[in-house]
């Protein structure tokens, strides 16, 4: 199977599945009143996407996460065999892009699976023990997946101000290929939905319930977000970016929809600019720090 065929299959799956809201129900088919943990099961689901959903009888949802993860692994393995090691960072090196995308897909599937596991458990704990009372809406995974396309967020200054700032990265002229746009969009979609589900959708509210502090939960999550993108460089842009996404989530009554939207379109701008900047026929006038999208 070719890499492009795999990607086309994935795109079709992502476009169709969110329309099936029943697939992403937070209700447990088996023993719906049982109290579940909010740490161990989501963590297992992060490393083995779909694990908690399979064990709880949420089979369609589990198949979705496991299928995305398997597609990522397959794409990565196929790409690894075809990669040009002499030019791994070249924009034209398609296998290198698919290797990176396959890795991101696995992490994204795990992040969404962990988020779904947590939100299902939190819903029961809210009802039975009055925990997580600050989570006013369910916000299942299908809503997270559709959030990057809710353009009504542009009516909010909390959305258009950061994106207007990020758009400065496009100052300059040069050719921009369709393949560049597709790759930037795919990686950005995975980061915007997966990272926000993992950090602001699971870790931050779980930490908020444990500590009782909005500020501390946001600070700790932002620190982890920064460390997860860690290199030898100082990661302060990622920390402040993560803190902003956390503040935005808390401001919206713990809904991650707007933070997903801003994160996605910020990455589209910045990743697209970075790709264009690496081409010989393009030179950006202003360049913003780029997230590495690793946990």
Short mmCIF file of C-alpha atoms in Angstrom, two decimals:
data_model
loop_
_atom_site.label_atom_id
_atom_site.label_comp_id
_atom_site.label_asym_id
_atom_site.label_seq_id
_atom_site.Cartn_x
_atom_site.Cartn_y
_atom_site.Cartn_z
CA UNK A 1 0.00 0.00 0.00
CA UNK A 2 1.39 3.44 -0.95
CA UNK A 3 1.85 6.27 1.49
CA UNK A 4 -0.54 8.51 -0.42
CA UNK A 5 -3.25 5.84 -0.40
CA UNK A 6 -2.89 5.50 3.35
CA UNK A 7 -3.21 9.25 3.81
CA UNK A 8 -6.30 9.39 1.60
CA UNK A 9 -7.89 6.60 3.65
CA UNK A 10 -7.14 8.47 6.84
CA UNK A 11 -8.62 11.73 5.56
CA UNK A 12 -11.84 9.97 4.57
CA UNK A 13 -12.05 8.35 8.01
CA UNK A 14 -11.52 11.68 9.77
CA UNK A 15 -14.14 13.41 7.63
CA UNK A 16 -16.78 10.71 8.14
CA UNK A 17 -16.35 9.59 11.72
CA UNK A 18 -17.01 12.95 13.53
CA UNK A 19 -20.41 13.03 11.84
CA UNK A 20 -21.27 9.90 13.82
CA UNK A 21 -21.68 11.54 17.21
CA UNK A 22 -23.02 8.31 18.70
CA UNK A 23 -19.60 6.71 18.19
CA UNK A 24 -18.04 9.09 20.71
CA UNK A 25 -20.60 8.78 23.49
CA UNK A 26 -19.11 9.21 26.95
CA UNK A 27 -21.56 6.70 28.42
CA UNK A 28 -20.23 3.31 29.52
CA UNK A 29 -22.16 0.42 27.92
CA UNK A 30 -21.05 -1.91 30.72
CA UNK A 31 -21.69 -1.01 34.37
CA UNK A 32 -22.32 2.72 33.70
CA UNK A 33 -22.48 3.65 37.41
CA UNK A 34 -19.08 2.21 38.35
CA UNK A 35 -16.44 4.72 39.50
CA UNK A 36 -13.36 4.71 37.25
CA UNK A 37 -9.96 6.27 37.79
CA UNK A 38 -8.87 9.40 35.93
CA UNK A 39 -5.12 8.70 35.72
CA UNK A 40 -4.14 5.10 35.03
CA UNK A 41 -6.71 4.23 32.33
CA UNK A 42 -6.12 7.44 30.32
CA UNK A 43 -2.35 6.93 30.60
CA UNK A 44 -2.67 3.37 29.31
CA UNK A 45 -4.86 4.63 26.47
CA UNK A 46 -2.23 7.20 25.55
CA UNK A 47 0.42 4.54 25.03
CA UNK A 48 -2.03 1.97 23.60
CA UNK A 49 -4.68 4.02 21.77
CA UNK A 50 -8.15 2.61 22.27
CA UNK A 51 -7.17 0.34 25.16
CA UNK A 52 -9.66 1.70 27.70
CA UNK A 53 -12.43 1.95 25.12
CA UNK A 54 -12.01 -1.70 24.11
CA UNK A 55 -12.04 -2.84 27.76
CA UNK A 56 -15.18 -0.79 28.52
CA UNK A 57 -17.18 -2.03 25.54
CA UNK A 58 -16.92 1.21 23.55
CA UNK A 59 -15.85 -0.83 20.55
CA UNK A 60 -16.48 1.61 17.70
CA UNK A 61 -14.64 4.37 19.52
CA UNK A 62 -11.78 2.04 20.39
CA UNK A 63 -11.56 0.92 16.76
CA UNK A 64 -11.26 4.56 15.68
CA UNK A 65 -8.29 5.32 17.94
CA UNK A 66 -6.60 1.98 17.31
CA UNK A 67 -7.15 2.36 13.57
CA UNK A 68 -5.58 5.82 13.46
CA UNK A 69 -2.63 4.56 15.51
CA UNK A 70 -2.18 1.53 13.25
CA UNK A 71 -2.31 3.77 10.18
CA UNK A 72 0.37 5.98 11.70
CA UNK A 73 2.60 3.02 12.50
CA UNK A 74 2.17 1.57 9.01
CA UNK A 75 2.86 4.88 7.30
CA UNK A 76 5.92 5.38 9.48
CA UNK A 77 7.34 1.94 8.72
CA UNK A 78 6.76 2.29 4.99
CA UNK A 79 8.30 5.75 5.01
CA UNK A 80 11.32 4.59 6.99
CA UNK A 81 12.16 2.07 4.27
CA UNK A 82 11.98 4.78 1.59
CA UNK A 83 13.57 7.71 3.38
CA UNK A 84 16.50 9.54 1.80
CA UNK A 85 18.97 9.72 4.67
CA UNK A 86 21.14 12.18 2.73
CA UNK A 87 18.36 14.77 2.70
CA UNK A 88 16.06 14.03 5.63
CA UNK A 89 15.09 17.69 6.11
CA UNK A 90 14.49 18.55 2.46
CA UNK A 91 10.93 19.75 1.69
CA UNK A 92 10.85 17.44 -1.34
CA UNK A 93 11.69 14.36 0.75
CA UNK A 94 8.18 12.92 0.99
CA UNK A 95 9.08 9.75 2.98
CA UNK A 96 10.64 11.90 5.71
CA UNK A 97 7.39 13.82 5.98
CA UNK A 98 5.35 10.64 6.21
CA UNK A 99 7.69 9.26 8.87
CA UNK A 100 7.04 12.36 10.96
CA UNK A 101 3.32 12.33 10.19
CA UNK A 102 3.02 8.65 11.14
CA UNK A 103 4.65 9.38 14.49
CA UNK A 104 2.29 12.31 15.06
CA UNK A 105 -0.75 10.22 14.16
CA UNK A 106 0.07 7.62 16.79
CA UNK A 107 0.52 10.30 19.45
CA UNK A 108 -2.65 12.05 18.35
CA UNK A 109 -4.70 8.86 18.52
CA UNK A 110 -3.32 8.16 21.99
CA UNK A 111 -4.07 11.69 23.15
CA UNK A 112 -7.69 11.54 21.99
CA UNK A 113 -8.14 8.08 23.50
CA UNK A 114 -6.76 9.31 26.84
CA UNK A 115 -9.05 12.35 26.70
CA UNK A 116 -12.11 10.18 26.00
CA UNK A 117 -11.17 7.83 28.83
CA UNK A 118 -10.84 10.73 31.25
CA UNK A 119 -14.04 12.51 30.22
CA UNK A 120 -16.07 9.30 30.52
CA UNK A 121 -14.71 8.68 34.02
CA UNK A 122 -15.12 12.34 35.05
CA UNK A 123 -18.76 12.32 33.95
CA UNK A 124 -19.56 9.43 36.29
CA UNK A 125 -17.55 10.92 39.16
CA UNK A 126 -19.34 14.24 38.73
CA UNK A 127 -22.71 12.53 39.00
CA UNK A 128 -21.89 10.12 41.83
CA UNK A 129 -19.37 12.10 43.92
CA UNK A 130 -19.86 15.70 42.80
CA UNK A 131 -16.26 15.81 41.54
CA UNK A 132 -15.25 17.81 38.44
CA UNK A 133 -18.23 20.14 38.96
CA UNK A 134 -16.37 22.80 36.94
CA UNK A 135 -16.69 20.67 33.77
CA UNK A 136 -20.02 22.11 32.70
CA UNK A 137 -20.28 20.37 29.31
CA UNK A 138 -19.42 16.86 28.13
CA UNK A 139 -17.50 17.93 24.98
CA UNK A 140 -16.91 14.46 23.46
CA UNK A 141 -14.16 13.74 20.96
CA UNK A 142 -16.26 14.40 17.84
CA UNK A 143 -16.70 18.03 18.99
CA UNK A 144 -12.94 18.34 19.51
CA UNK A 145 -12.27 16.99 16.02
CA UNK A 146 -14.61 19.57 14.46
CA UNK A 147 -13.37 22.53 16.53
CA UNK A 148 -10.71 23.68 13.99
CA UNK A 149 -13.53 24.49 11.57
CA UNK A 150 -15.75 26.53 13.92
CA UNK A 151 -14.95 29.88 12.34
CA UNK A 152 -17.32 31.69 14.67
CA UNK A 153 -14.35 31.82 17.05
CA UNK A 154 -12.97 34.60 14.85
CA UNK A 155 -15.56 36.88 16.47
CA UNK A 156 -13.56 36.69 19.71
CA UNK A 157 -10.54 38.86 20.36
CA UNK A 158 -8.96 35.92 22.17
CA UNK A 159 -8.79 34.18 18.79
CA UNK A 160 -8.02 36.89 16.25
CA UNK A 161 -5.36 38.70 18.28
CA UNK A 162 -2.93 35.75 18.57
CA UNK A 163 -3.61 34.63 15.01
CA UNK A 164 -3.04 38.16 13.70
CA UNK A 165 0.30 38.13 15.47
CA UNK A 166 1.18 34.73 14.01
CA UNK A 167 0.26 35.90 10.51
CA UNK A 168 3.29 38.18 10.60
CA UNK A 169 5.27 35.03 9.87
CA UNK A 170 3.93 35.12 6.31
CA UNK A 171 5.65 38.40 5.46
CA UNK A 172 7.56 37.66 2.29
CA UNK A 173 6.99 36.12 -1.10
CA UNK A 174 7.72 32.76 -2.66
CA UNK A 175 6.27 29.58 -4.08
CA UNK A 176 4.23 27.36 -1.81
CA UNK A 177 3.44 23.87 -3.09
CA UNK A 178 0.21 21.97 -2.55
CA UNK A 179 2.11 19.16 -0.85
CA UNK A 180 3.51 21.69 1.62
CA UNK A 181 0.02 22.90 2.49
CA UNK A 182 -1.30 19.34 2.88
CA UNK A 183 1.56 18.35 5.18
CA UNK A 184 1.32 21.52 7.26
CA UNK A 185 -2.44 21.08 7.57
CA UNK A 186 -2.20 17.41 8.59
CA UNK A 187 0.46 17.99 11.26
CA UNK A 188 -1.33 21.09 12.54
CA UNK A 189 -4.66 19.29 12.78
CA UNK A 190 -3.07 16.46 14.71
CA UNK A 191 -1.31 18.89 17.07
CA UNK A 192 -4.29 21.20 17.56
CA UNK A 193 -6.72 18.44 18.42
CA UNK A 194 -4.41 15.90 20.05
CA UNK A 195 -2.25 18.19 22.15
CA UNK A 196 -5.16 20.24 23.43
CA UNK A 197 -7.12 17.09 24.28
CA UNK A 198 -4.12 15.68 26.14
CA UNK A 199 -2.93 18.77 28.02
CA UNK A 200 -5.94 21.07 28.43
CA UNK A 201 -8.59 18.36 28.06
CA UNK A 202 -7.16 15.76 30.44
CA UNK A 203 -4.09 16.81 32.45
CA UNK A 204 -5.24 20.29 33.40
CA UNK A 205 -8.75 19.42 34.71
CA UNK A 206 -7.42 16.29 36.44
CA UNK A 207 -4.77 18.44 38.14
CA UNK A 208 -7.39 21.09 38.96
CA UNK A 209 -9.53 18.53 40.77
CA UNK A 210 -6.48 17.25 42.65
CA UNK A 211 -5.10 20.66 43.68
CA UNK A 212 -8.24 22.82 43.78
CA UNK A 213 -6.36 25.64 42.02
CA UNK A 214 -7.02 27.03 38.53
CA UNK A 215 -3.67 28.81 38.42
CA UNK A 216 -1.58 25.90 39.69
CA UNK A 217 -3.22 23.42 37.33
CA UNK A 218 -2.57 25.74 34.38
CA UNK A 219 1.01 26.48 35.45
CA UNK A 220 1.90 22.81 35.91
CA UNK A 221 0.27 21.80 32.63
CA UNK A 222 2.05 24.61 30.76
CA UNK A 223 5.35 23.48 32.28
CA UNK A 224 4.71 19.91 31.11
CA UNK A 225 3.65 21.19 27.70
CA UNK A 226 6.91 23.10 27.45
CA UNK A 227 9.02 20.17 28.66
CA UNK A 228 7.29 17.85 26.19
CA UNK A 229 8.55 20.04 23.36
CA UNK A 230 11.97 20.06 24.98
CA UNK A 231 15.26 20.50 23.22
CA UNK A 232 18.50 21.97 24.42
CA UNK A 233 16.98 25.41 23.90
CA UNK A 234 14.96 27.43 26.42
CA UNK A 235 11.31 26.54 25.85
CA UNK A 236 9.70 29.74 27.15
CA UNK A 237 7.61 30.35 23.97
CA UNK A 238 6.01 26.92 24.42
CA UNK A 239 5.40 27.58 28.12
CA UNK A 240 3.64 30.88 27.51
CA UNK A 241 1.76 29.39 24.57
CA UNK A 242 0.58 26.50 26.74
CA UNK A 243 -0.33 28.87 29.56
CA UNK A 244 -2.38 30.96 27.14
CA UNK A 245 -4.24 27.89 25.87
CA UNK A 246 -4.90 26.90 29.49
CA UNK A 247 -6.15 30.36 30.40
CA UNK A 248 -8.38 30.33 27.33
CA UNK A 249 -9.81 26.95 28.29
CA UNK A 250 -10.58 28.06 31.84
CA UNK A 251 -12.05 31.33 30.55
CA UNK A 252 -14.44 29.28 28.37
CA UNK A 253 -15.72 27.25 31.35
CA UNK A 254 -13.21 24.48 30.64
CA UNK A 255 -14.25 23.97 27.03
CA UNK A 256 -11.18 23.31 24.84
CA UNK A 257 -12.90 24.19 21.55
CA UNK A 258 -11.39 27.66 21.12
CA UNK A 259 -7.92 26.58 22.23
CA UNK A 260 -8.06 23.78 19.64
CA UNK A 261 -9.04 26.30 16.97
CA UNK A 262 -6.27 28.78 17.84
CA UNK A 263 -3.67 26.04 18.23
CA UNK A 264 -4.53 24.51 14.86
CA UNK A 265 -4.47 27.74 12.84
CA UNK A 266 -1.38 29.05 14.63
CA UNK A 267 0.45 25.87 13.64
CA UNK A 268 -0.80 26.07 10.06
CA UNK A 269 0.72 29.54 9.78
CA UNK A 270 3.99 28.80 11.54
CA UNK A 271 4.65 25.35 10.08
CA UNK A 272 3.74 26.57 6.61
CA UNK A 273 6.14 29.47 6.96
CA UNK A 274 8.92 27.21 8.18
CA UNK A 275 8.48 24.87 5.20
CA UNK A 276 8.47 27.78 2.79
CA UNK A 277 11.48 29.29 4.52
CA UNK A 278 13.53 26.14 3.88
CA UNK A 279 12.97 26.39 0.15
CA UNK A 280 15.68 28.17 -1.81
CA UNK A 281 13.19 30.42 -3.57
CA UNK A 282 11.69 31.82 -0.38
CA UNK A 283 12.90 33.95 2.47
CA UNK A 284 10.55 34.92 5.29
CA UNK A 285 10.83 38.44 6.66
CA UNK A 286 9.78 37.39 10.16
CA UNK A 287 9.96 33.97 11.75
CA UNK A 288 8.28 32.73 14.92
CA UNK A 289 9.48 29.85 17.13
CA UNK A 290 8.20 26.48 15.95
CA UNK A 291 6.81 23.80 18.21
CA UNK A 292 8.26 20.32 17.78
CA UNK A 293 4.99 18.51 18.62
CA UNK A 294 6.51 15.80 20.78
CA UNK A 295 5.30 14.62 24.15
#
